[in-house]
């Protein structure tokens, strides 16, 4: 009976805490003069994806660095993170959080920052500009799918084709979620023509994603906006 109680407690604890993702991010850096330390954080200027739960530093030894750990997703399908390098070993979480909050640092704009997905990968950096010159020697499943999506979105209704190809992928879900927000803020008719009809894309998602808490919430938000 005690054994069963312990099992039940563990199951409840797992359900309460949510899914945990394991990651191993390793890489090679050729410029070890200006790049002495690697930093990995889940902080971002984007409030919707930013989290202060992860902020770690790894010294670059013989041109190589390594991060390995776990991250609790708290209902998300995956977690975005930011990778950067510096000469300093004493950069603090508070300093980085302030730079993001005040938009001194912006991922996607600043060449010293690279947004990644928290999953296994192996990288190579041959120049100082990590935003543009980071090479993926080995990449995780979601990172591969993002590269495919980036190419498909260059064609009309590329996102719709991507969702049809990867209906059970969180990349499909988050991309549709982002497009829904764009429908609210931008030219509705142009988005319909170039991107696609939002309900058609939602219906392409797998039943697992549509029935998830996030899927139900997205559907409710879409209904409140499109069925006014």
mmCIF file of C-alpha atoms in Angstrom:
data_model
loop_
_atom_site.group_PDB
_atom_site.id
_atom_site.type_symbol
_atom_site.label_atom_id
_atom_site.label_comp_id
_atom_site.label_asym_id
_atom_site.label_seq_id
_atom_site.Cartn_x
_atom_site.Cartn_y
_atom_site.Cartn_z
ATOM 1 C CA UNK A 1 0.000 0.000 0.000
ATOM 2 C CA UNK A 2 2.851 2.360 0.838
ATOM 3 C CA UNK A 3 4.432 1.528 -2.530
ATOM 4 C CA UNK A 4 1.187 2.359 -4.336
ATOM 5 C CA UNK A 5 0.848 5.625 -2.454
ATOM 6 C CA UNK A 6 4.396 6.614 -3.476
ATOM 7 C CA UNK A 7 3.638 5.811 -7.147
ATOM 8 C CA UNK A 8 0.401 7.814 -6.993
ATOM 9 C CA UNK A 9 2.248 10.746 -5.431
ATOM 10 C CA UNK A 10 4.892 10.670 -8.169
ATOM 11 C CA UNK A 11 2.228 10.585 -10.902
ATOM 12 C CA UNK A 12 0.387 13.542 -9.365
ATOM 13 C CA UNK A 13 3.657 15.443 -8.980
ATOM 14 C CA UNK A 14 4.517 14.831 -12.636
ATOM 15 C CA UNK A 15 1.105 16.021 -13.789
ATOM 16 C CA UNK A 16 1.388 19.085 -11.607
ATOM 17 C CA UNK A 17 4.843 20.096 -12.754
ATOM 18 C CA UNK A 18 4.415 19.274 -16.429
ATOM 19 C CA UNK A 19 6.740 18.036 -19.113
ATOM 20 C CA UNK A 20 10.485 18.414 -18.764
ATOM 21 C CA UNK A 21 12.751 18.775 -21.801
ATOM 22 C CA UNK A 22 16.352 17.591 -21.693
ATOM 23 C CA UNK A 23 18.914 19.418 -23.805
ATOM 24 C CA UNK A 24 22.582 19.208 -24.728
ATOM 25 C CA UNK A 25 23.994 22.172 -26.621
ATOM 26 C CA UNK A 26 27.642 21.949 -27.556
ATOM 27 C CA UNK A 27 29.797 23.785 -30.014
ATOM 28 C CA UNK A 28 33.085 24.928 -31.446
ATOM 29 C CA UNK A 29 34.216 28.566 -31.515
ATOM 30 C CA UNK A 30 37.102 29.637 -33.755
ATOM 31 C CA UNK A 31 37.466 33.192 -32.403
ATOM 32 C CA UNK A 32 38.588 32.544 -28.826
ATOM 33 C CA UNK A 33 40.025 36.043 -28.386
ATOM 34 C CA UNK A 34 36.693 37.870 -28.190
ATOM 35 C CA UNK A 35 34.710 34.755 -27.271
ATOM 36 C CA UNK A 36 35.887 33.355 -23.944
ATOM 37 C CA UNK A 37 32.545 32.471 -22.351
ATOM 38 C CA UNK A 38 29.258 31.137 -23.709
ATOM 39 C CA UNK A 39 25.929 32.138 -22.172
ATOM 40 C CA UNK A 40 22.554 30.437 -22.501
ATOM 41 C CA UNK A 41 19.351 32.003 -21.198
ATOM 42 C CA UNK A 42 15.599 31.843 -21.639
ATOM 43 C CA UNK A 43 15.336 35.608 -21.128
ATOM 44 C CA UNK A 44 14.116 37.604 -24.142
ATOM 45 C CA UNK A 45 12.695 40.989 -25.094
ATOM 46 C CA UNK A 46 9.555 39.078 -26.160
ATOM 47 C CA UNK A 47 7.541 38.980 -22.937
ATOM 48 C CA UNK A 48 5.363 36.074 -24.124
ATOM 49 C CA UNK A 49 8.309 33.673 -24.446
ATOM 50 C CA UNK A 50 10.721 35.141 -21.892
ATOM 51 C CA UNK A 51 11.537 33.191 -18.733
ATOM 52 C CA UNK A 52 14.078 33.923 -16.007
ATOM 53 C CA UNK A 53 14.377 30.251 -15.052
ATOM 54 C CA UNK A 54 17.496 29.552 -17.117
ATOM 55 C CA UNK A 55 20.697 31.586 -17.104
ATOM 56 C CA UNK A 56 23.959 29.651 -17.342
ATOM 57 C CA UNK A 57 27.538 30.362 -18.386
ATOM 58 C CA UNK A 58 30.139 27.935 -19.734
ATOM 59 C CA UNK A 59 33.836 28.689 -20.270
ATOM 60 C CA UNK A 60 35.188 28.077 -23.762
ATOM 61 C CA UNK A 61 38.113 25.666 -23.423
ATOM 62 C CA UNK A 62 40.246 24.755 -26.421
ATOM 63 C CA UNK A 63 37.594 26.345 -28.613
ATOM 64 C CA UNK A 64 34.730 24.231 -27.288
ATOM 65 C CA UNK A 65 31.806 24.722 -24.892
ATOM 66 C CA UNK A 66 28.926 22.624 -23.604
ATOM 67 C CA UNK A 67 25.550 23.138 -21.915
ATOM 68 C CA UNK A 68 23.515 20.221 -20.599
ATOM 69 C CA UNK A 69 20.413 20.262 -18.453
ATOM 70 C CA UNK A 70 16.642 20.038 -18.071
ATOM 71 C CA UNK A 71 13.892 22.635 -18.344
ATOM 72 C CA UNK A 72 10.288 22.409 -17.158
ATOM 73 C CA UNK A 73 7.967 23.513 -19.965
ATOM 74 C CA UNK A 74 4.959 24.480 -17.816
ATOM 75 C CA UNK A 75 2.356 23.729 -20.471
ATOM 76 C CA UNK A 76 4.391 24.906 -23.452
ATOM 77 C CA UNK A 77 5.375 22.541 -26.287
ATOM 78 C CA UNK A 78 8.984 23.734 -26.375
ATOM 79 C CA UNK A 79 11.086 26.602 -25.029
ATOM 80 C CA UNK A 80 12.954 29.288 -26.929
ATOM 81 C CA UNK A 81 16.354 30.382 -25.631
ATOM 82 C CA UNK A 82 19.076 32.890 -26.446
ATOM 83 C CA UNK A 83 22.751 32.078 -26.987
ATOM 84 C CA UNK A 84 25.542 34.682 -26.838
ATOM 85 C CA UNK A 85 29.292 34.917 -26.251
ATOM 86 C CA UNK A 86 31.503 37.408 -24.439
ATOM 87 C CA UNK A 87 34.951 38.060 -22.993
ATOM 88 C CA UNK A 88 33.460 38.604 -19.552
ATOM 89 C CA UNK A 89 32.760 35.840 -17.064
ATOM 90 C CA UNK A 90 30.712 38.009 -14.711
ATOM 91 C CA UNK A 91 27.664 38.951 -16.804
ATOM 92 C CA UNK A 92 24.664 38.630 -14.496
ATOM 93 C CA UNK A 93 21.079 37.584 -15.076
ATOM 94 C CA UNK A 94 19.964 40.981 -13.759
ATOM 95 C CA UNK A 95 22.127 42.795 -16.338
ATOM 96 C CA UNK A 96 20.824 40.709 -19.237
ATOM 97 C CA UNK A 97 17.199 41.000 -18.071
ATOM 98 C CA UNK A 98 17.572 44.804 -17.921
ATOM 99 C CA UNK A 99 19.035 44.948 -21.446
ATOM 100 C CA UNK A 100 16.147 42.924 -22.836
ATOM 101 C CA UNK A 101 13.513 44.821 -20.848
ATOM 102 C CA UNK A 102 14.804 48.201 -22.052
ATOM 103 C CA UNK A 103 15.260 46.912 -25.627
ATOM 104 C CA UNK A 104 19.000 47.554 -25.523
ATOM 105 C CA UNK A 105 19.251 43.942 -26.671
ATOM 106 C CA UNK A 106 16.775 42.600 -29.223
ATOM 107 C CA UNK A 107 17.023 39.033 -30.517
ATOM 108 C CA UNK A 108 16.857 39.075 -34.316
ATOM 109 C CA UNK A 109 18.153 42.639 -34.521
ATOM 110 C CA UNK A 110 21.457 42.398 -32.668
ATOM 111 C CA UNK A 111 24.220 40.356 -34.278
ATOM 112 C CA UNK A 112 25.647 39.175 -30.936
ATOM 113 C CA UNK A 113 22.452 37.253 -30.060
ATOM 114 C CA UNK A 114 21.009 34.047 -31.501
ATOM 115 C CA UNK A 115 17.567 32.661 -30.722
ATOM 116 C CA UNK A 116 17.446 28.869 -30.586
ATOM 117 C CA UNK A 117 15.088 26.164 -29.397
ATOM 118 C CA UNK A 118 16.112 24.432 -26.201
ATOM 119 C CA UNK A 119 16.965 21.005 -27.619
ATOM 120 C CA UNK A 120 20.029 18.963 -28.585
ATOM 121 C CA UNK A 121 22.331 20.638 -31.093
ATOM 122 C CA UNK A 122 25.960 21.022 -32.095
ATOM 123 C CA UNK A 123 27.110 24.350 -33.523
ATOM 124 C CA UNK A 124 30.156 25.964 -35.094
ATOM 125 C CA UNK A 125 30.896 29.685 -34.941
ATOM 126 C CA UNK A 126 33.594 30.884 -37.306
ATOM 127 C CA UNK A 127 33.050 34.664 -37.039
ATOM 128 C CA UNK A 128 32.039 37.166 -34.400
ATOM 129 C CA UNK A 129 28.494 37.591 -35.714
ATOM 130 C CA UNK A 130 26.546 34.724 -34.126
ATOM 131 C CA UNK A 131 23.217 35.900 -35.551
ATOM 132 C CA UNK A 132 24.280 35.326 -39.153
ATOM 133 C CA UNK A 133 27.307 33.019 -39.056
ATOM 134 C CA UNK A 134 26.327 30.254 -36.638
ATOM 135 C CA UNK A 135 26.496 26.912 -38.438
ATOM 136 C CA UNK A 136 24.460 23.932 -37.261
ATOM 137 C CA UNK A 137 26.506 20.737 -37.395
ATOM 138 C CA UNK A 138 23.752 18.738 -35.699
ATOM 139 C CA UNK A 139 20.265 20.026 -35.033
ATOM 140 C CA UNK A 140 17.186 18.959 -33.140
ATOM 141 C CA UNK A 141 13.831 18.013 -34.629
ATOM 142 C CA UNK A 142 12.127 21.362 -34.082
ATOM 143 C CA UNK A 143 15.125 23.340 -35.339
ATOM 144 C CA UNK A 144 15.052 21.294 -38.555
ATOM 145 C CA UNK A 145 11.347 21.983 -38.963
ATOM 146 C CA UNK A 146 11.860 25.724 -38.467
ATOM 147 C CA UNK A 147 14.390 25.705 -41.319
ATOM 148 C CA UNK A 148 11.872 23.911 -43.556
ATOM 149 C CA UNK A 149 9.151 26.389 -42.563
ATOM 150 C CA UNK A 150 11.432 29.344 -43.318
ATOM 151 C CA UNK A 151 11.817 28.126 -46.906
ATOM 152 C CA UNK A 152 8.154 27.205 -47.380
ATOM 153 C CA UNK A 153 6.966 30.612 -46.154
ATOM 154 C CA UNK A 154 8.687 32.209 -49.145
ATOM 155 C CA UNK A 155 5.806 30.915 -51.285
ATOM 156 C CA UNK A 156 2.107 31.921 -51.028
ATOM 157 C CA UNK A 157 0.276 29.914 -48.356
ATOM 158 C CA UNK A 158 3.526 28.192 -47.422
ATOM 159 C CA UNK A 159 2.486 27.998 -43.786
ATOM 160 C CA UNK A 160 -0.686 26.111 -44.720
ATOM 161 C CA UNK A 161 1.410 23.615 -46.698
ATOM 162 C CA UNK A 162 3.803 23.254 -43.748
ATOM 163 C CA UNK A 163 0.980 22.533 -41.292
ATOM 164 C CA UNK A 164 -0.401 19.909 -43.683
ATOM 165 C CA UNK A 165 3.063 18.334 -43.779
ATOM 166 C CA UNK A 166 3.649 18.526 -39.999
ATOM 167 C CA UNK A 167 0.168 18.508 -38.403
ATOM 168 C CA UNK A 168 1.384 17.274 -35.007
ATOM 169 C CA UNK A 169 4.350 19.635 -34.722
ATOM 170 C CA UNK A 170 4.516 22.393 -32.093
ATOM 171 C CA UNK A 171 6.226 24.478 -34.792
ATOM 172 C CA UNK A 172 2.968 24.337 -36.762
ATOM 173 C CA UNK A 173 0.957 25.321 -33.708
ATOM 174 C CA UNK A 174 3.121 28.257 -32.638
ATOM 175 C CA UNK A 175 3.339 29.525 -36.225
ATOM 176 C CA UNK A 176 -0.451 29.495 -36.530
ATOM 177 C CA UNK A 177 -0.760 31.170 -33.140
ATOM 178 C CA UNK A 178 1.572 33.933 -34.325
ATOM 179 C CA UNK A 179 -0.333 34.351 -37.579
ATOM 180 C CA UNK A 180 -3.628 34.626 -35.660
ATOM 181 C CA UNK A 181 -2.149 37.573 -33.760
ATOM 182 C CA UNK A 182 -1.063 39.077 -37.084
ATOM 183 C CA UNK A 183 -4.647 38.823 -38.382
ATOM 184 C CA UNK A 184 -5.691 41.048 -35.490
ATOM 185 C CA UNK A 185 -3.027 43.697 -36.063
ATOM 186 C CA UNK A 186 -2.580 43.761 -39.856
ATOM 187 C CA UNK A 187 -4.399 43.802 -43.171
ATOM 188 C CA UNK A 188 -6.906 40.966 -42.951
ATOM 189 C CA UNK A 189 -7.589 40.575 -46.670
ATOM 190 C CA UNK A 190 -3.901 40.499 -47.580
ATOM 191 C CA UNK A 191 -3.194 37.840 -44.954
ATOM 192 C CA UNK A 192 -6.059 35.726 -46.244
ATOM 193 C CA UNK A 193 -4.636 35.908 -49.747
ATOM 194 C CA UNK A 194 -0.951 35.414 -48.918
ATOM 195 C CA UNK A 195 -1.063 33.199 -45.817
ATOM 196 C CA UNK A 196 -4.394 31.389 -45.795
ATOM 197 C CA UNK A 197 -7.678 31.039 -43.967
ATOM 198 C CA UNK A 198 -7.042 30.610 -40.222
ATOM 199 C CA UNK A 199 -9.758 28.000 -39.544
ATOM 200 C CA UNK A 200 -8.586 25.895 -42.478
ATOM 201 C CA UNK A 201 -5.085 25.905 -41.018
ATOM 202 C CA UNK A 202 -6.360 25.158 -37.506
ATOM 203 C CA UNK A 203 -8.319 22.170 -38.817
ATOM 204 C CA UNK A 204 -5.119 20.785 -40.360
ATOM 205 C CA UNK A 205 -3.583 20.442 -36.888
ATOM 206 C CA UNK A 206 -3.557 17.018 -35.244
ATOM 207 C CA UNK A 207 -6.310 16.115 -32.795
ATOM 208 C CA UNK A 208 -3.684 16.066 -30.018
ATOM 209 C CA UNK A 209 -2.788 19.706 -30.607
ATOM 210 C CA UNK A 210 -6.375 20.846 -31.136
ATOM 211 C CA UNK A 211 -7.509 19.150 -27.902
ATOM 212 C CA UNK A 212 -4.595 20.433 -25.820
ATOM 213 C CA UNK A 213 -5.220 23.283 -23.393
ATOM 214 C CA UNK A 214 -3.310 25.646 -25.650
ATOM 215 C CA UNK A 215 -5.243 24.398 -28.683
ATOM 216 C CA UNK A 216 -8.590 24.967 -26.972
ATOM 217 C CA UNK A 217 -7.503 28.445 -25.918
ATOM 218 C CA UNK A 218 -6.413 29.333 -29.447
ATOM 219 C CA UNK A 219 -9.742 28.130 -30.857
ATOM 220 C CA UNK A 220 -11.652 30.211 -28.287
ATOM 221 C CA UNK A 221 -9.598 33.301 -29.154
ATOM 222 C CA UNK A 222 -10.152 32.753 -32.865
ATOM 223 C CA UNK A 223 -13.900 32.354 -32.338
ATOM 224 C CA UNK A 224 -14.100 35.548 -30.287
ATOM 225 C CA UNK A 225 -12.250 37.491 -33.006
ATOM 226 C CA UNK A 226 -13.531 36.017 -36.266
ATOM 227 C CA UNK A 227 -17.130 35.314 -35.242
ATOM 228 C CA UNK A 228 -18.029 38.711 -33.837
#
